[in-house]
Every structure is written in structure tokens, then in C-alpha cells.
Short mmCIF file of C-alpha atoms and ligand atoms in Angstrom, two decimals:
data_model
loop_
_atom_site.label_atom_id
_atom_site.label_comp_id
_atom_site.label_asym_id
_atom_site.label_seq_id
_atom_site.Cartn_x
_atom_site.Cartn_y
_atom_site.Cartn_z
CA UNK A 26 -3.89 21.51 7.34
CA UNK A 27 -7.08 23.47 6.90
CA UNK A 28 -9.12 21.91 9.71
CA UNK A 29 -9.35 22.83 13.37
CA UNK A 30 -11.40 19.85 14.49
CA UNK A 31 -10.19 16.34 13.72
CA UNK A 32 -12.03 14.99 10.64
CA UNK A 33 -10.81 11.46 11.44
CA UNK A 34 -12.57 9.35 14.07
CA UNK A 35 -10.59 6.13 13.91
CA UNK A 36 -7.64 4.46 12.21
CA UNK A 37 -7.15 0.69 12.19
CA UNK A 38 -5.23 -1.94 10.32
CA UNK A 39 -6.41 -5.37 9.25
CA UNK A 40 -4.42 -8.07 7.49
CA UNK A 41 -6.00 -10.23 4.79
CA UNK A 42 -4.13 -13.37 5.80
CA UNK A 43 -0.37 -13.60 5.56
CA UNK A 44 2.35 -13.91 2.96
CA UNK A 45 5.84 -15.36 2.89
CA UNK A 46 8.27 -13.78 0.43
CA UNK A 47 11.93 -14.22 -0.42
CA UNK A 48 14.49 -12.55 1.86
CA UNK A 49 16.00 -10.91 -1.25
CA UNK A 50 12.58 -9.33 -1.89
CA UNK A 51 12.79 -7.54 1.49
CA UNK A 52 16.35 -6.56 0.57
CA UNK A 53 18.82 -5.14 0.38
CA UNK A 54 20.28 -7.30 -2.37
CA UNK A 55 22.68 -6.70 -5.25
CA UNK A 56 21.04 -9.46 -7.29
CA UNK A 57 18.82 -8.81 -10.29
CA UNK A 58 15.14 -9.46 -9.47
CA UNK A 59 14.77 -12.35 -11.91
CA UNK A 60 18.00 -13.94 -10.69
CA UNK A 61 16.86 -14.15 -7.06
CA UNK A 62 13.28 -14.92 -8.05
CA UNK A 63 14.36 -18.10 -9.84
CA UNK A 64 17.24 -19.13 -7.55
CA UNK A 65 16.21 -18.21 -4.00
CA UNK A 66 15.68 -21.23 -1.79
CA UNK A 67 14.39 -19.45 1.31
CA UNK A 68 11.15 -17.83 2.47
CA UNK A 69 10.67 -15.19 5.14
CA UNK A 70 8.43 -15.84 8.13
CA UNK A 71 4.78 -15.03 7.45
CA UNK A 72 4.20 -11.29 7.00
CA UNK A 73 0.97 -9.28 7.07
CA UNK A 74 -1.01 -8.11 4.02
CA UNK A 75 -2.18 -4.84 5.50
CA UNK A 76 -5.26 -2.82 4.72
CA UNK A 77 -5.41 0.50 6.58
CA UNK A 78 -8.90 1.62 7.51
CA UNK A 79 -9.49 5.31 8.15
CA UNK A 80 -12.87 6.47 9.41
CA UNK A 81 -13.06 10.01 8.01
CA UNK A 82 -16.16 12.18 8.45
CA UNK A 83 -16.67 11.92 4.68
CA UNK A 84 -16.70 8.10 4.85
CA UNK A 85 -14.51 5.08 5.47
CA UNK A 86 -11.29 5.17 3.44
CA UNK A 87 -9.15 2.10 2.76
CA UNK A 88 -5.48 2.31 1.91
CA UNK A 89 -5.01 -0.86 -0.14
CA UNK A 90 -7.50 -3.71 -0.20
CA UNK A 91 -5.39 -6.82 0.53
CA UNK A 92 -5.19 -10.21 -1.18
CA UNK A 93 -8.34 -11.92 -2.45
CA UNK A 94 -9.02 -15.24 -0.67
CA UNK A 95 -9.98 -16.61 -4.10
CA UNK A 96 -6.24 -16.68 -4.80
CA UNK A 97 -5.90 -19.61 -2.37
CA UNK A 98 -9.22 -21.34 -3.11
CA UNK A 99 -9.59 -20.93 -6.89
CA UNK A 100 -6.98 -22.84 -8.93
CA UNK A 101 -7.72 -20.57 -11.91
CA UNK A 102 -6.95 -17.33 -10.04
CA UNK A 103 -3.33 -17.15 -11.20
CA UNK A 104 -2.19 -17.29 -14.82
CA UNK A 105 -0.64 -20.49 -16.17
CA UNK A 106 2.68 -21.09 -17.88
CA UNK A 107 5.74 -19.00 -17.18
CA UNK A 108 3.67 -16.20 -15.63
CA UNK A 109 2.17 -18.68 -13.19
CA UNK A 110 5.65 -19.92 -12.28
CA UNK A 111 6.71 -16.34 -11.51
CA UNK A 112 3.75 -15.86 -9.15
CA UNK A 113 4.39 -19.17 -7.40
CA UNK A 114 8.07 -18.31 -6.82
CA UNK A 115 7.28 -14.76 -5.67
CA UNK A 116 4.99 -15.32 -2.70
CA UNK A 117 3.10 -17.91 -0.66
CA UNK A 118 -0.24 -16.80 0.76
CA UNK A 119 -2.33 -18.16 3.60
CA UNK A 120 -5.80 -16.68 3.96
CA UNK A 121 -8.36 -18.31 6.23
CA UNK A 122 -12.12 -17.86 5.87
CA UNK A 123 -12.13 -15.30 8.71
CA UNK A 124 -9.22 -13.32 7.24
CA UNK A 125 -11.00 -11.70 4.30
CA UNK A 126 -11.43 -7.95 3.88
CA UNK A 127 -15.16 -8.26 4.59
CA UNK A 128 -14.49 -10.23 7.79
CA UNK A 129 -11.85 -7.74 8.93
CA UNK A 130 -14.13 -4.76 8.34
CA UNK A 131 -16.96 -6.51 10.16
CA UNK A 132 -14.69 -7.20 13.15
CA UNK A 133 -14.02 -3.43 13.31
CA UNK A 134 -17.75 -2.71 13.21
CA UNK A 135 -17.95 -1.57 9.58
CA UNK A 136 -19.92 -2.94 6.68
CA UNK A 137 -18.32 -3.23 3.24
CA UNK A 138 -20.96 -0.70 2.12
CA UNK A 139 -19.51 1.85 4.55
CA UNK A 140 -16.35 2.10 2.43
CA UNK A 141 -16.50 5.38 0.53
CA UNK A 142 -13.04 5.38 -1.04
CA UNK A 143 -10.26 2.85 -1.54
CA UNK A 144 -6.83 4.24 -2.35
CA UNK A 145 -4.66 1.65 -4.10
CA UNK A 146 -0.94 2.16 -3.44
CA UNK A 147 -0.20 0.17 -6.59
CA UNK A 148 -1.89 -2.52 -8.65
CA UNK A 149 -0.06 -5.68 -7.53
CA UNK A 150 -2.23 -8.65 -6.52
CA UNK A 151 -1.93 -8.23 -2.75
CA UNK A 152 -3.25 -4.65 -2.89
CA UNK A 153 -6.21 -5.10 -5.26
CA UNK A 154 -7.80 -8.20 -3.73
CA UNK A 155 -10.81 -6.34 -2.31
CA UNK A 156 -11.88 -4.79 -5.61
CA UNK A 157 -14.67 -7.31 -6.28
CA UNK A 158 -16.43 -6.02 -3.12
CA UNK A 159 -16.05 -2.32 -3.87
CA UNK A 160 -18.31 -1.55 -6.83
CA UNK A 161 -20.07 1.11 -4.73
CA UNK A 162 -16.88 2.97 -3.75
CA UNK A 163 -14.45 5.31 -5.47
CA UNK A 164 -11.22 3.47 -6.31
CA UNK A 165 -8.31 5.90 -6.39
CA UNK A 166 -5.13 5.02 -8.24
CA UNK A 167 -2.36 7.11 -9.75
CA UNK A 168 -2.66 7.84 -13.44
CA UNK A 169 0.90 6.62 -14.03
CA UNK A 170 0.09 3.31 -12.34
CA UNK A 171 -3.07 2.93 -14.41
CA UNK A 172 -1.19 3.68 -17.63
CA UNK A 173 1.35 0.96 -16.78
CA UNK A 174 -1.45 -1.61 -17.26
CA UNK A 175 -1.28 -1.15 -21.01
CA UNK A 176 2.51 -1.49 -21.28
CA UNK A 177 3.77 -4.88 -22.60
CA UNK A 178 3.73 -8.04 -20.44
CA UNK A 179 1.52 -6.81 -17.59
CA UNK A 180 1.25 -10.24 -15.92
CA UNK A 181 5.01 -10.61 -15.86
CA UNK A 182 5.11 -7.27 -14.01
CA UNK A 183 2.62 -8.40 -11.36
CA UNK A 184 -0.45 -6.87 -12.96
CA UNK A 185 -3.30 -9.35 -13.40
CA UNK A 186 -5.61 -7.25 -15.54
CA UNK A 187 -8.48 -9.76 -15.26
CA UNK A 188 -8.60 -9.08 -11.47
CA UNK A 189 -8.10 -5.30 -11.84
CA UNK A 190 -10.26 -4.18 -14.76
CA UNK A 191 -13.49 -5.53 -13.29
CA UNK A 192 -16.78 -4.29 -14.72
CA UNK A 193 -18.58 -1.58 -12.75
CA UNK A 194 -15.71 -0.15 -10.71
CA UNK A 195 -15.54 3.63 -10.22
CA UNK A 196 -11.87 4.30 -10.93
CA UNK A 197 -10.52 7.75 -10.17
CA UNK A 198 -7.13 8.16 -11.81
CA UNK A 199 -5.26 10.97 -10.09
CA UNK A 200 -2.16 12.85 -11.14
CA UNK A 201 -0.03 14.78 -8.67
CA UNK A 202 -0.78 18.50 -8.65
CA UNK A 203 1.21 21.28 -6.93
CA UNK A 204 0.58 21.29 -3.17
CA UNK A 205 0.34 24.70 -1.52
CA UNK A 206 1.82 23.29 1.69
CA UNK A 207 5.54 23.94 2.27
CA UNK A 208 5.48 21.67 5.36
CA UNK A 209 5.40 18.68 2.97
CA UNK A 210 8.70 19.52 1.24
CA UNK A 211 10.60 17.83 -0.35
CA UNK A 212 7.23 16.64 -1.66
CA UNK A 213 5.92 19.51 -3.79
CA UNK A 214 3.14 17.66 -5.63
CA UNK A 215 0.41 15.33 -4.51
CA UNK A 216 -3.34 14.88 -4.24
CA UNK A 217 -5.33 16.11 -1.27
CA UNK A 218 -8.03 13.41 -1.10
CA UNK A 219 -10.84 15.38 0.56
CA UNK A 220 -9.37 18.88 0.23
CA UNK A 221 -8.93 19.25 4.00
CA UNK A 222 -5.26 18.29 4.24
CA UNK A 223 -5.94 15.26 6.44
CA UNK A 224 -5.27 12.62 3.76
CA UNK A 225 -2.67 13.58 1.16
CA UNK A 226 -1.49 11.17 -1.55
CA UNK A 227 2.19 11.58 -2.34
CA UNK A 228 4.00 10.14 -5.37
CA UNK A 229 6.59 7.55 -4.28
CA UNK A 230 7.26 5.74 -7.55
CA UNK A 231 9.90 3.04 -7.79
CA UNK A 232 8.35 -0.22 -6.61
CA UNK A 233 6.01 0.36 -9.57
CA UNK A 234 5.78 3.31 -11.99
CA UNK A 235 2.88 4.93 -10.14
CA UNK A 236 3.24 3.80 -6.51
CA UNK A 237 1.54 6.17 -4.05
CA UNK A 238 1.90 6.80 -0.34
CA UNK A 239 -0.73 8.43 1.88
CA UNK A 240 0.07 10.95 4.59
CA UNK A 241 -2.48 11.08 7.42
CA UNK A 242 -2.47 14.21 9.58
CA UNK A 243 -4.69 15.00 12.53
CA UNK A 244 -4.48 17.78 15.09
CA UNK A 245 -2.94 16.43 18.32
CA UNK A 246 -1.83 13.11 16.81
CA UNK A 247 1.41 11.78 15.37
CA UNK A 248 1.34 11.86 11.54
CA UNK A 249 1.28 8.57 9.65
CA UNK A 250 2.71 7.72 6.24
CA UNK A 251 1.30 4.61 4.59
CA UNK A 252 3.89 3.61 1.99
CA UNK A 253 2.58 0.43 0.34
CA UNK A 254 5.59 -1.58 -0.85
CA UNK A 255 8.18 1.22 -0.88
CA UNK A 256 9.71 -0.83 1.91
CA UNK A 257 8.95 -4.11 3.70
CA UNK A 258 10.60 -2.94 6.92
CA UNK A 259 10.49 0.71 8.04
CA UNK A 260 13.84 0.34 9.84
CA UNK A 261 15.48 -0.59 6.52
CA UNK A 262 13.87 2.47 4.93
CA UNK A 263 15.20 4.66 7.75
CA UNK A 264 18.68 3.24 7.03
CA UNK A 265 18.28 4.16 3.36
CA UNK A 266 18.19 0.50 2.25
CA UNK A 267 16.07 -0.53 -0.74
CA UNK A 268 13.98 -3.66 -1.29
CA UNK A 269 14.83 -6.14 -4.06
CA UNK A 270 11.97 -5.22 -6.42
CA UNK A 271 11.54 -2.04 -8.43
CA UNK A 272 13.41 0.78 -10.12
CA UNK A 273 16.38 1.40 -7.83
CA UNK A 274 16.94 5.02 -8.87
CA UNK A 275 13.30 5.96 -8.35
CA UNK A 276 13.12 4.04 -5.06
CA UNK A 277 16.28 5.74 -3.79
CA UNK A 278 14.71 9.11 -4.58
CA UNK A 279 11.40 8.22 -2.89
CA UNK A 280 13.13 6.78 0.20
CA UNK A 281 15.27 9.93 0.48
CA UNK A 282 12.17 12.11 0.29
CA UNK A 283 10.38 10.09 2.97
CA UNK A 284 13.43 10.29 5.22
CA UNK A 285 13.64 14.07 4.62
CA UNK A 286 9.98 14.34 5.66
CA UNK A 287 10.80 12.32 8.80
CA UNK A 288 13.49 14.86 9.68
CA UNK A 289 10.78 17.51 9.76
CA UNK A 290 8.16 15.27 11.41
CA UNK A 291 10.17 13.25 13.94
CA UNK A 292 7.09 11.39 15.18
CA UNK A 293 6.08 10.32 11.64
CA UNK A 294 5.03 6.64 11.70
CA UNK A 295 5.98 4.88 8.46
CA UNK A 296 3.51 2.06 7.81
CA UNK A 297 4.26 -0.46 5.06
CA UNK A 298 1.92 -3.11 3.68
CA UNK A 299 4.03 -6.12 4.68
CA UNK A 300 6.12 -4.84 7.60
CA UNK A 301 5.64 -7.21 10.56
CA UNK A 302 6.12 -4.19 12.87
CA UNK A 303 3.54 -1.96 11.17
CA UNK A 304 0.57 -2.81 13.41
CA UNK A 305 2.63 -2.07 16.53
CA UNK A 306 3.94 1.15 14.99
CA UNK A 307 0.37 2.24 14.27
CA UNK A 308 -0.77 1.35 17.80
CA UNK A 309 2.16 3.28 19.30
CA UNK A 310 1.48 6.32 17.09
CA UNK A 311 -2.20 6.32 18.02
CA UNK A 312 -1.40 5.93 21.74
CA UNK A 313 1.10 8.80 21.66
CA UNK A 314 -1.49 10.94 19.93
CA UNK A 315 -4.13 10.02 22.47
CA UNK A 316 -1.82 11.05 25.32
CA UNK A 317 -0.94 14.32 23.57
CA UNK A 318 -4.62 14.85 22.90
CA UNK A 319 -5.60 14.22 26.52
CA UNK A 320 -2.78 16.45 27.77
CA UNK A 321 -3.41 19.20 25.27
ZN1 ZN B 422 3.89 -4.70 -4.76
#
């Protein structure tokens, strides 16, 4: 880290409604994704759709942007036909009028216009829902993830291009570059968002070809790793278990790297997008940091 004073004022999490998914989606499962998708009869309890909100001195940064409420109010939001069937079997959303991204930001005391940068862990529907509000911000996505949009059958892979490639968005497609920071090994490449070491994007492909995580480091505070959908339950990740969606080999590699980082940073808080325990983990990490800060 290249800063002596903390460039981050606040970190919060909001959830844009809730989602129920299949237990096989959380994993672990030996079943092929399309097998469980079309045969599962059960849903999990409602889980969050988290947006992490970091107030950095260079502006408010979002990690993911949640699910658009239009997906539950506009019958034309999802594709029809077989693609539509896939989406309806994959997840059930509930998003009330006060559970939108704008409402959540307002509750925290921010305006949508305060958002300077939104980092998108990956381009699935429940991470890109805030894009229509963010024409004024930089939208950061990995180049590999962006390139996956033009591969065949995007909708079947969870990529609704009509809700992603909106006119007027300022996309910044980033590729991992060598990091001159041996403390991040086994991660050797990444993208230092503001060049101060406080917010570092790390490649954790597997759930999708270009999935990103974001490491948040502050002097005197426990580090945080926002992992998107690399896991749906940080305890399963710690046990080396994989979720039921994605490239298993890549996910195994990414999970092993995250767990190796945890060995070196024992107080690292792993924060997933749909982990019911994530908000409590964040609160505990912030409280520990506050105590350390007060004591130190
Ligand atoms: Zn996803």
C-alpha cells in the first residue's frame, strides 16, 4: 500500500431485494449445470443481492450494481422462449419499491450522482441492474468478461446484452497487469483502481470467463475481498468447495488462490454477492478495524 492516511471514509453494503436460487447452484454438486437447472425442485431461502459501497476520497465506488427492479415489474425484461425458461428456473427475485439501488444509496446518504466508479464483478443480470442509472460514472469490467459478450449464445450464458450494452455508458475494460506487490501472492497480476493500493481488482475467473474480485485495504482495518459469485457462502469457499455454476478447473484455481491469500491475511473478510452472512462479516470486519484503529 502506498498511502499513510486512509483514503477510504466508509464501506457499506446494500441489497437490491432478494433472490432464491437452487441449492445445487450454491453447491457443491456433482451434477451438470443444465441437469440440475431443469430438474431441481427446491429453492434456497431468500438471499441478498449485494452492492458494496466504498466511499473513497476520489469518489464513491460500487462493487456490483444489483438487480434492476424492472426485472420484476416489466414482463418484457427477460427474453422469451427457451432462454426465458432458463432464467425462470435459475432464480426468483423479490424487489420492493424501496429496495432499488437508488433507494439504498439514498438511505446511506449518497446520491446516485455521487457514484464515481462501478466495478462489475461479472456481467450476469443481478450484477448489472444499476447500469441504467450510471451514465455519469466509469463502469469497470474485465476485458475477458467484455469479450465473452460476443461469443455465441450470450443469453443462454446469463448475458442479456440489451441490458448491458446501453447507450452512453463509460465502459473501462481492464486487463490484469503485473502487480509490484509481493504481499498479494499468489496473485501476481491485477488492476490497482486508483493507483494507491487501497482497491485492487484481482482476476478470479471461473464463474464466468472474466470474473473479478476486489481487495480493499486500509491502514488499521481488516482487509476485505469482495468476490462476486466465486462463492455463495464464504464458509464453503474456505472448505475448498465449489458452487454449481462455472468452469470447475478455473474456479478451483481461483478458490485456492483466495484461500492462500487468507493464510497470509488471517483477518481477510471474504464478501460474496449472495452470501446471507456477508453483511454480518462486513460489520464484524469494520468493527474489528475500528477497535484496532482506536487502540493503535
Ligand atoms: Zn453470476
